[in-house]
Amino acid sequence: MLTIMTPTYNRAYILPEAYRSLREQSCFDFEWIVVDDGSQDETEQLVHGWAAQCADFPIRYCRQPNGGKHRAVNRGVQLARGAWFLILDSDDSLLPCAVERIAAWTAEVAGRDDLAGVAGLKQTQGKPVGGAPRAPYVEASNAERRRFGLLGDKAEAYRTELMRRYPFPEFEGENFIRESVVWDRIACEGYRLRWYNEAIYRCNYIADGLTKNTNTETYRKNFQGYTACCRVFLEAYSGIWALHKCGEFHAVAKPKGLRRRDEAKLLGVRGLYYDAGIAVFALKTALKRLRGR
């Protein structure tokens, strides 16, 4: 069985779209867990109402104090009864074939303990997000996606057991961390995914969503989480992308008044390597500005 988990915060106005897409599935071999991250709207009443009237699949509601999407996902993983775990954001929806396709894909990889999960494409306004495999599917770790043209958001269903083994880090006083901190950690452990060239997920990218509201200031406010994310990135990636990440980290950390060698120490890299990364980042930023003109 698949666990579909939705973290939500004050999304009662749009959450019905996600629920409607689940009611339209061609296969109901799943459960839906909604983790309410301290909403102050009518989310609780909505979900309890759906749970009482829906006979096609079980719906479970859990409320917790506001702490960010990553804490909500960690809670959902703890509650999950399915062998596979898919995050459905509260402003998004699934295509009618989604659960059926995931069930077929997971059956295909049964016994493949080297695979962390399966993934399909996300789409927005009917068009795929980012790149797609050139074949029906490719197998690659999260850190190898660029090599196969798998840019942009994808719809990953991970093994629940792995999600429990590698939870999102939680730092007191911080309410945001990039999801890549877990996906890159799983990649560092040698796990790959099978990425399929089929769309199963619709993205909205609404104005009050995390995608449009995550910026440099977000990282500064959640600096411990951002640092943890960058450290894992540097374990998973090498070459120009690793150098670029060092420069990006410096741009975020600079207002904190740290010395460069202390910044490098936080990332676990040598000072000269860190300085090279800052130079690469500055050059790429300058070239980007020139192209913008």
CSV table of C-alpha atoms in Angstrom, one decimal:
chain,number,residue,atom,x,y,z
A,1,MET,CA,0.0,0.0,0.0
A,2,LEU,CA,1.0,3.6,-0.7
A,3,THR,CA,0.9,6.3,1.9
A,4,ILE,CA,0.0,9.7,0.5
A,5,MET,CA,0.9,12.4,3.0
A,6,THR,CA,-0.1,16.0,2.8
A,7,PRO,CA,1.5,18.7,5.1
A,8,THR,CA,-0.7,21.7,5.4
A,9,TYR,CA,-0.9,25.1,7.0
A,10,ASN,CA,-3.9,27.4,6.5
A,11,ARG,CA,-4.8,25.8,3.1
A,12,ALA,CA,-8.5,25.0,3.7
A,13,TYR,CA,-9.2,27.2,0.6
A,14,ILE,CA,-7.3,25.0,-1.8
A,15,LEU,CA,-7.0,21.6,0.0
A,16,PRO,CA,-10.3,20.3,-1.6
A,17,GLU,CA,-8.5,20.2,-4.9
A,18,ALA,CA,-6.1,17.6,-3.5
A,19,TYR,CA,-8.9,15.6,-2.0
A,20,ARG,CA,-10.9,15.7,-5.2
A,21,SER,CA,-7.9,14.3,-7.1
A,22,LEU,CA,-7.7,11.4,-4.7
A,23,ARG,CA,-11.4,10.6,-5.1
A,24,GLU,CA,-10.8,10.4,-8.9
A,25,GLN,CA,-8.0,7.8,-8.7
A,26,SER,CA,-8.3,4.7,-10.8
A,27,CYS,CA,-6.8,2.7,-7.9
A,28,PHE,CA,-7.6,3.1,-4.2
A,29,ASP,CA,-4.7,1.1,-2.7
A,30,PHE,CA,-3.5,3.9,-0.6
A,31,GLU,CA,-4.1,5.9,2.6
A,32,TRP,CA,-4.2,9.6,3.0
A,33,ILE,CA,-2.5,11.3,6.0
A,34,VAL,CA,-3.0,15.0,6.5
A,35,VAL,CA,-0.6,16.6,9.0
A,36,ASP,CA,-1.9,20.0,10.0
A,37,ASP,CA,1.0,22.2,11.0
A,38,GLY,CA,-1.0,24.4,13.3
A,39,SER,CA,-3.6,25.9,10.9
A,40,GLN,CA,-6.0,28.6,12.2
A,41,ASP,CA,-8.6,28.0,9.5
A,42,GLU,CA,-11.2,25.3,9.0
A,43,THR,CA,-8.8,22.6,7.9
A,44,GLU,CA,-9.6,20.3,10.7
A,45,GLN,CA,-13.3,20.3,10.2
A,46,LEU,CA,-12.8,19.7,6.4
A,47,VAL,CA,-10.6,16.7,6.8
A,48,HIS,CA,-12.7,15.1,9.6
A,49,GLY,CA,-15.7,15.6,7.3
A,50,TRP,CA,-14.0,13.8,4.4
A,51,ALA,CA,-12.8,11.0,6.6
A,52,ALA,CA,-16.4,10.4,7.8
A,53,GLN,CA,-17.9,10.2,4.3
A,54,CYS,CA,-15.1,8.6,2.2
A,55,ALA,CA,-15.4,4.8,1.8
A,56,ASP,CA,-12.8,4.4,-0.9
A,57,PHE,CA,-9.6,4.9,1.1
A,58,PRO,CA,-8.7,5.7,4.8
A,59,ILE,CA,-8.1,9.3,5.8
A,60,ARG,CA,-6.2,10.2,8.9
A,61,TYR,CA,-5.8,13.7,10.4
A,62,CYS,CA,-3.0,14.7,12.8
A,63,ARG,CA,-2.5,18.2,14.2
A,64,GLN,CA,0.7,19.6,15.7
A,65,PRO,CA,2.1,23.0,16.7
A,66,ASN,CA,3.4,25.0,13.8
A,67,GLY,CA,7.0,23.9,13.0
A,68,GLY,CA,7.4,23.8,9.3
A,69,LYS,CA,6.8,21.3,6.5
A,70,HIS,CA,9.8,19.1,7.4
A,71,ARG,CA,8.4,18.5,10.9
A,72,ALA,CA,5.0,17.7,9.4
A,73,VAL,CA,6.6,15.2,7.0
A,74,ASN,CA,8.6,13.5,9.8
A,75,ARG,CA,5.3,13.1,11.7
A,76,GLY,CA,3.6,11.7,8.7
A,77,VAL,CA,6.4,9.1,8.2
A,78,GLN,CA,6.0,8.0,11.8
A,79,LEU,CA,2.2,7.4,11.2
A,80,ALA,CA,2.5,5.8,7.8
A,81,ARG,CA,1.2,2.3,7.3
A,82,GLY,CA,2.2,2.0,3.6
A,83,ALA,CA,5.4,0.5,2.3
A,84,TRP,CA,5.9,3.5,0.0
A,85,PHE,CA,5.6,7.2,0.8
A,86,LEU,CA,4.5,10.1,-1.5
A,87,ILE,CA,4.3,13.7,-0.4
A,88,LEU,CA,1.4,15.5,-2.0
A,89,ASP,CA,1.6,19.2,-1.2
A,90,SER,CA,-1.6,20.9,-0.1
A,91,ASP,CA,-1.8,23.2,-3.1
A,92,ASP,CA,-1.2,20.4,-5.6
A,93,SER,CA,-3.1,17.4,-6.9
A,94,LEU,CA,-2.6,14.0,-8.5
A,95,LEU,CA,-3.5,12.8,-12.0
A,96,PRO,CA,-6.2,10.1,-12.0
A,97,CYS,CA,-3.6,7.4,-13.0
A,98,ALA,CA,-1.1,8.3,-10.3
A,99,VAL,CA,-1.7,5.6,-7.7
A,100,GLU,CA,-2.2,2.9,-10.4
A,101,ARG,CA,1.1,3.8,-12.0
A,102,ILE,CA,3.0,3.9,-8.7
A,103,ALA,CA,1.6,0.5,-7.9
A,104,ALA,CA,2.8,-0.9,-11.2
A,105,TRP,CA,6.3,0.7,-10.8
A,106,THR,CA,6.8,-0.5,-7.3
A,107,ALA,CA,5.8,-4.0,-8.5
A,108,GLU,CA,8.5,-3.8,-11.2
A,109,VAL,CA,11.2,-3.0,-8.7
A,110,ALA,CA,10.2,-5.5,-6.1
A,111,GLY,CA,13.3,-7.1,-4.6
A,112,ARG,CA,15.6,-4.2,-5.8
A,113,ASP,CA,17.0,-3.2,-2.4
A,114,ASP,CA,19.4,-0.8,-4.1
A,115,LEU,CA,16.5,1.4,-5.2
A,116,ALA,CA,15.2,4.0,-2.8
A,117,GLY,CA,12.0,4.6,-4.7
A,118,VAL,CA,10.2,5.3,-8.0
A,119,ALA,CA,9.4,8.7,-9.5
A,120,GLY,CA,7.1,10.2,-12.2
A,121,LEU,CA,7.0,13.6,-13.7
A,122,LYS,CA,5.2,16.7,-12.3
A,123,GLN,CA,3.4,19.0,-14.6
A,124,THR,CA,2.1,22.5,-14.4
A,125,GLN,CA,-0.4,24.0,-16.9
A,126,GLY,CA,-0.2,20.7,-18.8
A,127,LYS,CA,3.5,20.9,-19.4
A,128,PRO,CA,6.2,18.8,-17.6
A,129,VAL,CA,8.2,20.5,-14.9
A,130,GLY,CA,11.9,20.5,-15.8
A,131,GLY,CA,13.5,17.7,-17.8
A,132,ALA,CA,12.3,14.2,-18.5
A,133,PRO,CA,14.2,10.9,-19.1
A,134,ARG,CA,15.0,10.2,-22.8
A,135,ALA,CA,14.0,6.6,-22.3
A,136,PRO,CA,10.8,5.1,-20.6
A,137,TYR,CA,12.8,5.3,-17.4
A,138,VAL,CA,16.4,5.8,-16.1
A,139,GLU,CA,17.9,4.7,-12.8
A,140,ALA,CA,20.0,7.4,-11.0
A,141,SER,CA,20.6,8.8,-7.5
A,142,ASN,CA,19.3,12.2,-6.6
A,143,ALA,CA,22.9,13.5,-7.1
A,144,GLU,CA,23.0,12.1,-10.7
A,145,ARG,CA,19.9,13.8,-11.9
A,146,ARG,CA,21.6,16.5,-13.8
A,147,ARG,CA,23.5,14.0,-15.9
A,148,PHE,CA,20.3,12.5,-17.1
A,149,GLY,CA,18.5,15.8,-17.7
A,150,LEU,CA,16.1,15.3,-14.7
A,151,LEU,CA,16.0,18.9,-13.7
A,152,GLY,CA,13.1,20.4,-11.8
A,153,ASP,CA,10.6,19.0,-9.3
A,154,LYS,CA,9.6,15.3,-9.6
A,155,ALA,CA,7.0,13.1,-8.0
A,156,GLU,CA,9.0,10.7,-5.9
A,157,ALA,CA,7.6,7.8,-3.9
A,158,TYR,CA,10.3,6.6,-1.5
A,159,ARG,CA,10.4,3.5,0.6
A,160,THR,CA,8.8,4.4,3.9
A,161,GLU,CA,11.5,2.4,5.8
A,162,LEU,CA,14.2,4.7,4.3
A,163,MET,CA,12.2,7.8,5.2
A,164,ARG,CA,12.2,6.6,8.8
A,165,ARG,CA,15.9,5.9,8.7
A,166,TYR,CA,16.7,9.3,7.3
A,167,PRO,CA,14.3,11.9,8.8
A,168,PHE,CA,14.5,15.6,8.2
A,169,PRO,CA,16.9,17.3,10.7
A,170,GLU,CA,15.0,19.5,13.1
A,171,PHE,CA,16.6,22.6,14.7
A,172,GLU,CA,15.1,24.5,17.6
A,173,GLY,CA,13.8,27.9,16.6
A,174,GLU,CA,13.9,27.1,12.9
A,175,ASN,CA,10.9,26.1,10.7
A,176,PHE,CA,12.4,25.5,7.3
A,177,ILE,CA,14.9,23.2,5.7
A,178,ARG,CA,15.2,22.2,2.0
A,179,GLU,CA,13.9,18.7,1.2
A,180,SER,CA,17.1,18.0,-0.7
A,181,VAL,CA,18.9,17.4,2.7
A,182,VAL,CA,17.1,14.0,2.9
A,183,TRP,CA,17.2,13.1,-0.8
A,184,ASP,CA,20.9,13.9,-1.0
A,185,ARG,CA,21.6,11.9,2.2
A,186,ILE,CA,19.9,8.9,0.7
A,187,ALA,CA,22.0,9.4,-2.5
A,188,CYS,CA,25.2,9.5,-0.4
A,189,GLU,CA,24.3,6.1,1.0
A,190,GLY,CA,24.3,4.6,-2.5
A,191,TYR,CA,20.6,4.5,-3.2
A,192,ARG,CA,19.2,5.3,-6.6
A,193,LEU,CA,15.6,5.8,-7.9
A,194,ARG,CA,13.9,4.7,-11.0
A,195,TRP,CA,12.7,7.8,-12.8
A,196,TYR,CA,9.8,7.3,-15.2
A,197,ASN,CA,8.9,9.4,-18.2
A,198,GLU,CA,5.2,9.7,-17.2
A,199,ALA,CA,3.4,12.5,-15.6
A,200,ILE,CA,1.4,11.7,-12.4
A,201,TYR,CA,1.3,15.0,-10.4
A,202,ARG,CA,0.0,18.5,-11.0
A,203,CYS,CA,1.8,21.5,-9.5
A,204,ASN,CA,0.2,24.9,-8.8
A,205,TYR,CA,3.1,27.0,-7.5
A,206,ILE,CA,0.7,29.4,-5.9
A,207,ALA,CA,1.7,32.8,-4.5
A,208,ASP,CA,1.8,31.8,-0.8
A,209,GLY,CA,3.7,28.5,-1.5
A,210,LEU,CA,7.2,27.6,-0.3
A,211,THR,CA,8.6,27.5,-3.8
A,212,LYS,CA,7.8,31.2,-4.5
A,213,ASN,CA,8.7,32.4,-1.0
A,214,THR,CA,12.0,30.7,-0.3
A,215,ASN,CA,15.0,33.0,-0.7
A,216,THR,CA,18.3,34.0,0.8
A,217,GLU,CA,16.6,35.6,3.8
A,218,THR,CA,14.8,32.3,4.5
A,219,TYR,CA,18.1,30.5,4.6
A,220,ARG,CA,19.6,33.1,7.0
A,221,LYS,CA,16.6,32.7,9.4
A,222,ASN,CA,17.1,29.0,9.3
A,223,PHE,CA,20.8,29.0,9.2
A,224,GLN,CA,21.5,25.7,11.0
A,225,GLY,CA,19.2,23.8,8.6
A,226,TYR,CA,20.7,25.6,5.6
A,227,THR,CA,24.2,24.6,6.8
A,228,ALA,CA,23.2,21.0,7.2
A,229,CYS,CA,21.7,21.0,3.7
A,230,CYS,CA,24.9,22.4,2.2
A,231,ARG,CA,27.1,19.9,4.1
A,232,VAL,CA,25.2,17.0,2.7
A,233,PHE,CA,25.2,18.6,-0.8
A,234,LEU,CA,29.0,18.7,-0.7
A,235,GLU,CA,29.1,15.1,0.2
A,236,ALA,CA,26.9,14.2,-2.7
A,237,TYR,CA,28.2,16.5,-5.4
A,238,SER,CA,31.6,17.4,-6.8
A,239,GLY,CA,33.1,19.7,-9.4
A,240,ILE,CA,31.7,23.0,-10.4
A,241,TRP,CA,28.4,22.5,-8.5
A,242,ALA,CA,30.2,21.8,-5.2
A,243,LEU,CA,32.3,25.0,-5.7
A,244,HIS,CA,29.2,27.0,-6.6
A,245,LYS,CA,27.5,25.8,-3.4
A,246,CYS,CA,30.4,27.1,-1.3
A,247,GLY,CA,30.0,30.5,-2.9
A,248,GLU,CA,26.2,30.4,-2.3
A,249,PHE,CA,26.8,29.5,1.3
A,250,HIS,CA,29.2,32.5,1.7
A,251,ALA,CA,26.6,34.9,0.3
A,252,VAL,CA,24.1,33.7,2.9
A,253,ALA,CA,26.5,33.6,5.8
A,254,LYS,CA,28.3,36.9,5.1
A,255,PRO,CA,25.9,39.2,7.1
A,256,LYS,CA,26.5,37.0,10.1
A,257,GLY,CA,30.0,38.4,10.5
A,258,LEU,CA,31.8,35.0,10.4
A,259,ARG,CA,35.4,34.8,9.2
A,260,ARG,CA,35.8,32.8,6.0
A,261,ARG,CA,37.8,30.1,7.6
A,262,ASP,CA,35.0,29.6,10.1
A,263,GLU,CA,32.4,29.4,7.3
A,264,ALA,CA,34.6,26.8,5.6
A,265,LYS,CA,34.8,24.9,8.9
A,266,LEU,CA,31.0,24.8,9.2
A,267,LEU,CA,30.9,23.2,5.8
A,268,GLY,CA,33.8,20.8,6.5
A,269,VAL,CA,36.0,22.0,3.6
A,270,ARG,CA,39.4,23.5,3.3
A,271,GLY,CA,39.9,27.2,3.2
A,272,LEU,CA,41.5,27.4,-0.2
A,273,TYR,CA,38.7,25.2,-1.7
A,274,TYR,CA,36.1,27.5,-0.1
A,275,ASP,CA,37.8,30.6,-1.5
A,276,ALA,CA,37.8,29.0,-4.9
A,277,GLY,CA,34.1,28.4,-4.6
A,278,ILE,CA,33.4,32.0,-3.7
A,279,ALA,CA,35.3,33.1,-6.8
A,280,VAL,CA,33.3,30.7,-9.0
A,281,PHE,CA,30.1,31.9,-7.5
A,282,ALA,CA,31.0,35.6,-8.1
A,283,LEU,CA,32.0,34.9,-11.7
A,284,LYS,CA,28.7,33.0,-12.4
A,285,THR,CA,26.7,35.7,-10.8
A,286,ALA,CA,28.5,38.4,-12.9
A,287,LEU,CA,27.9,36.5,-16.1
A,288,LYS,CA,24.2,36.0,-15.2
A,289,ARG,CA,23.8,39.7,-14.7
A,290,LEU,CA,25.5,40.4,-18.1
A,291,ARG,CA,23.2,38.0,-19.9
A,292,GLY,CA,20.2,39.7,-18.2
A,293,ARG,CA,21.2,43.0,-19.9
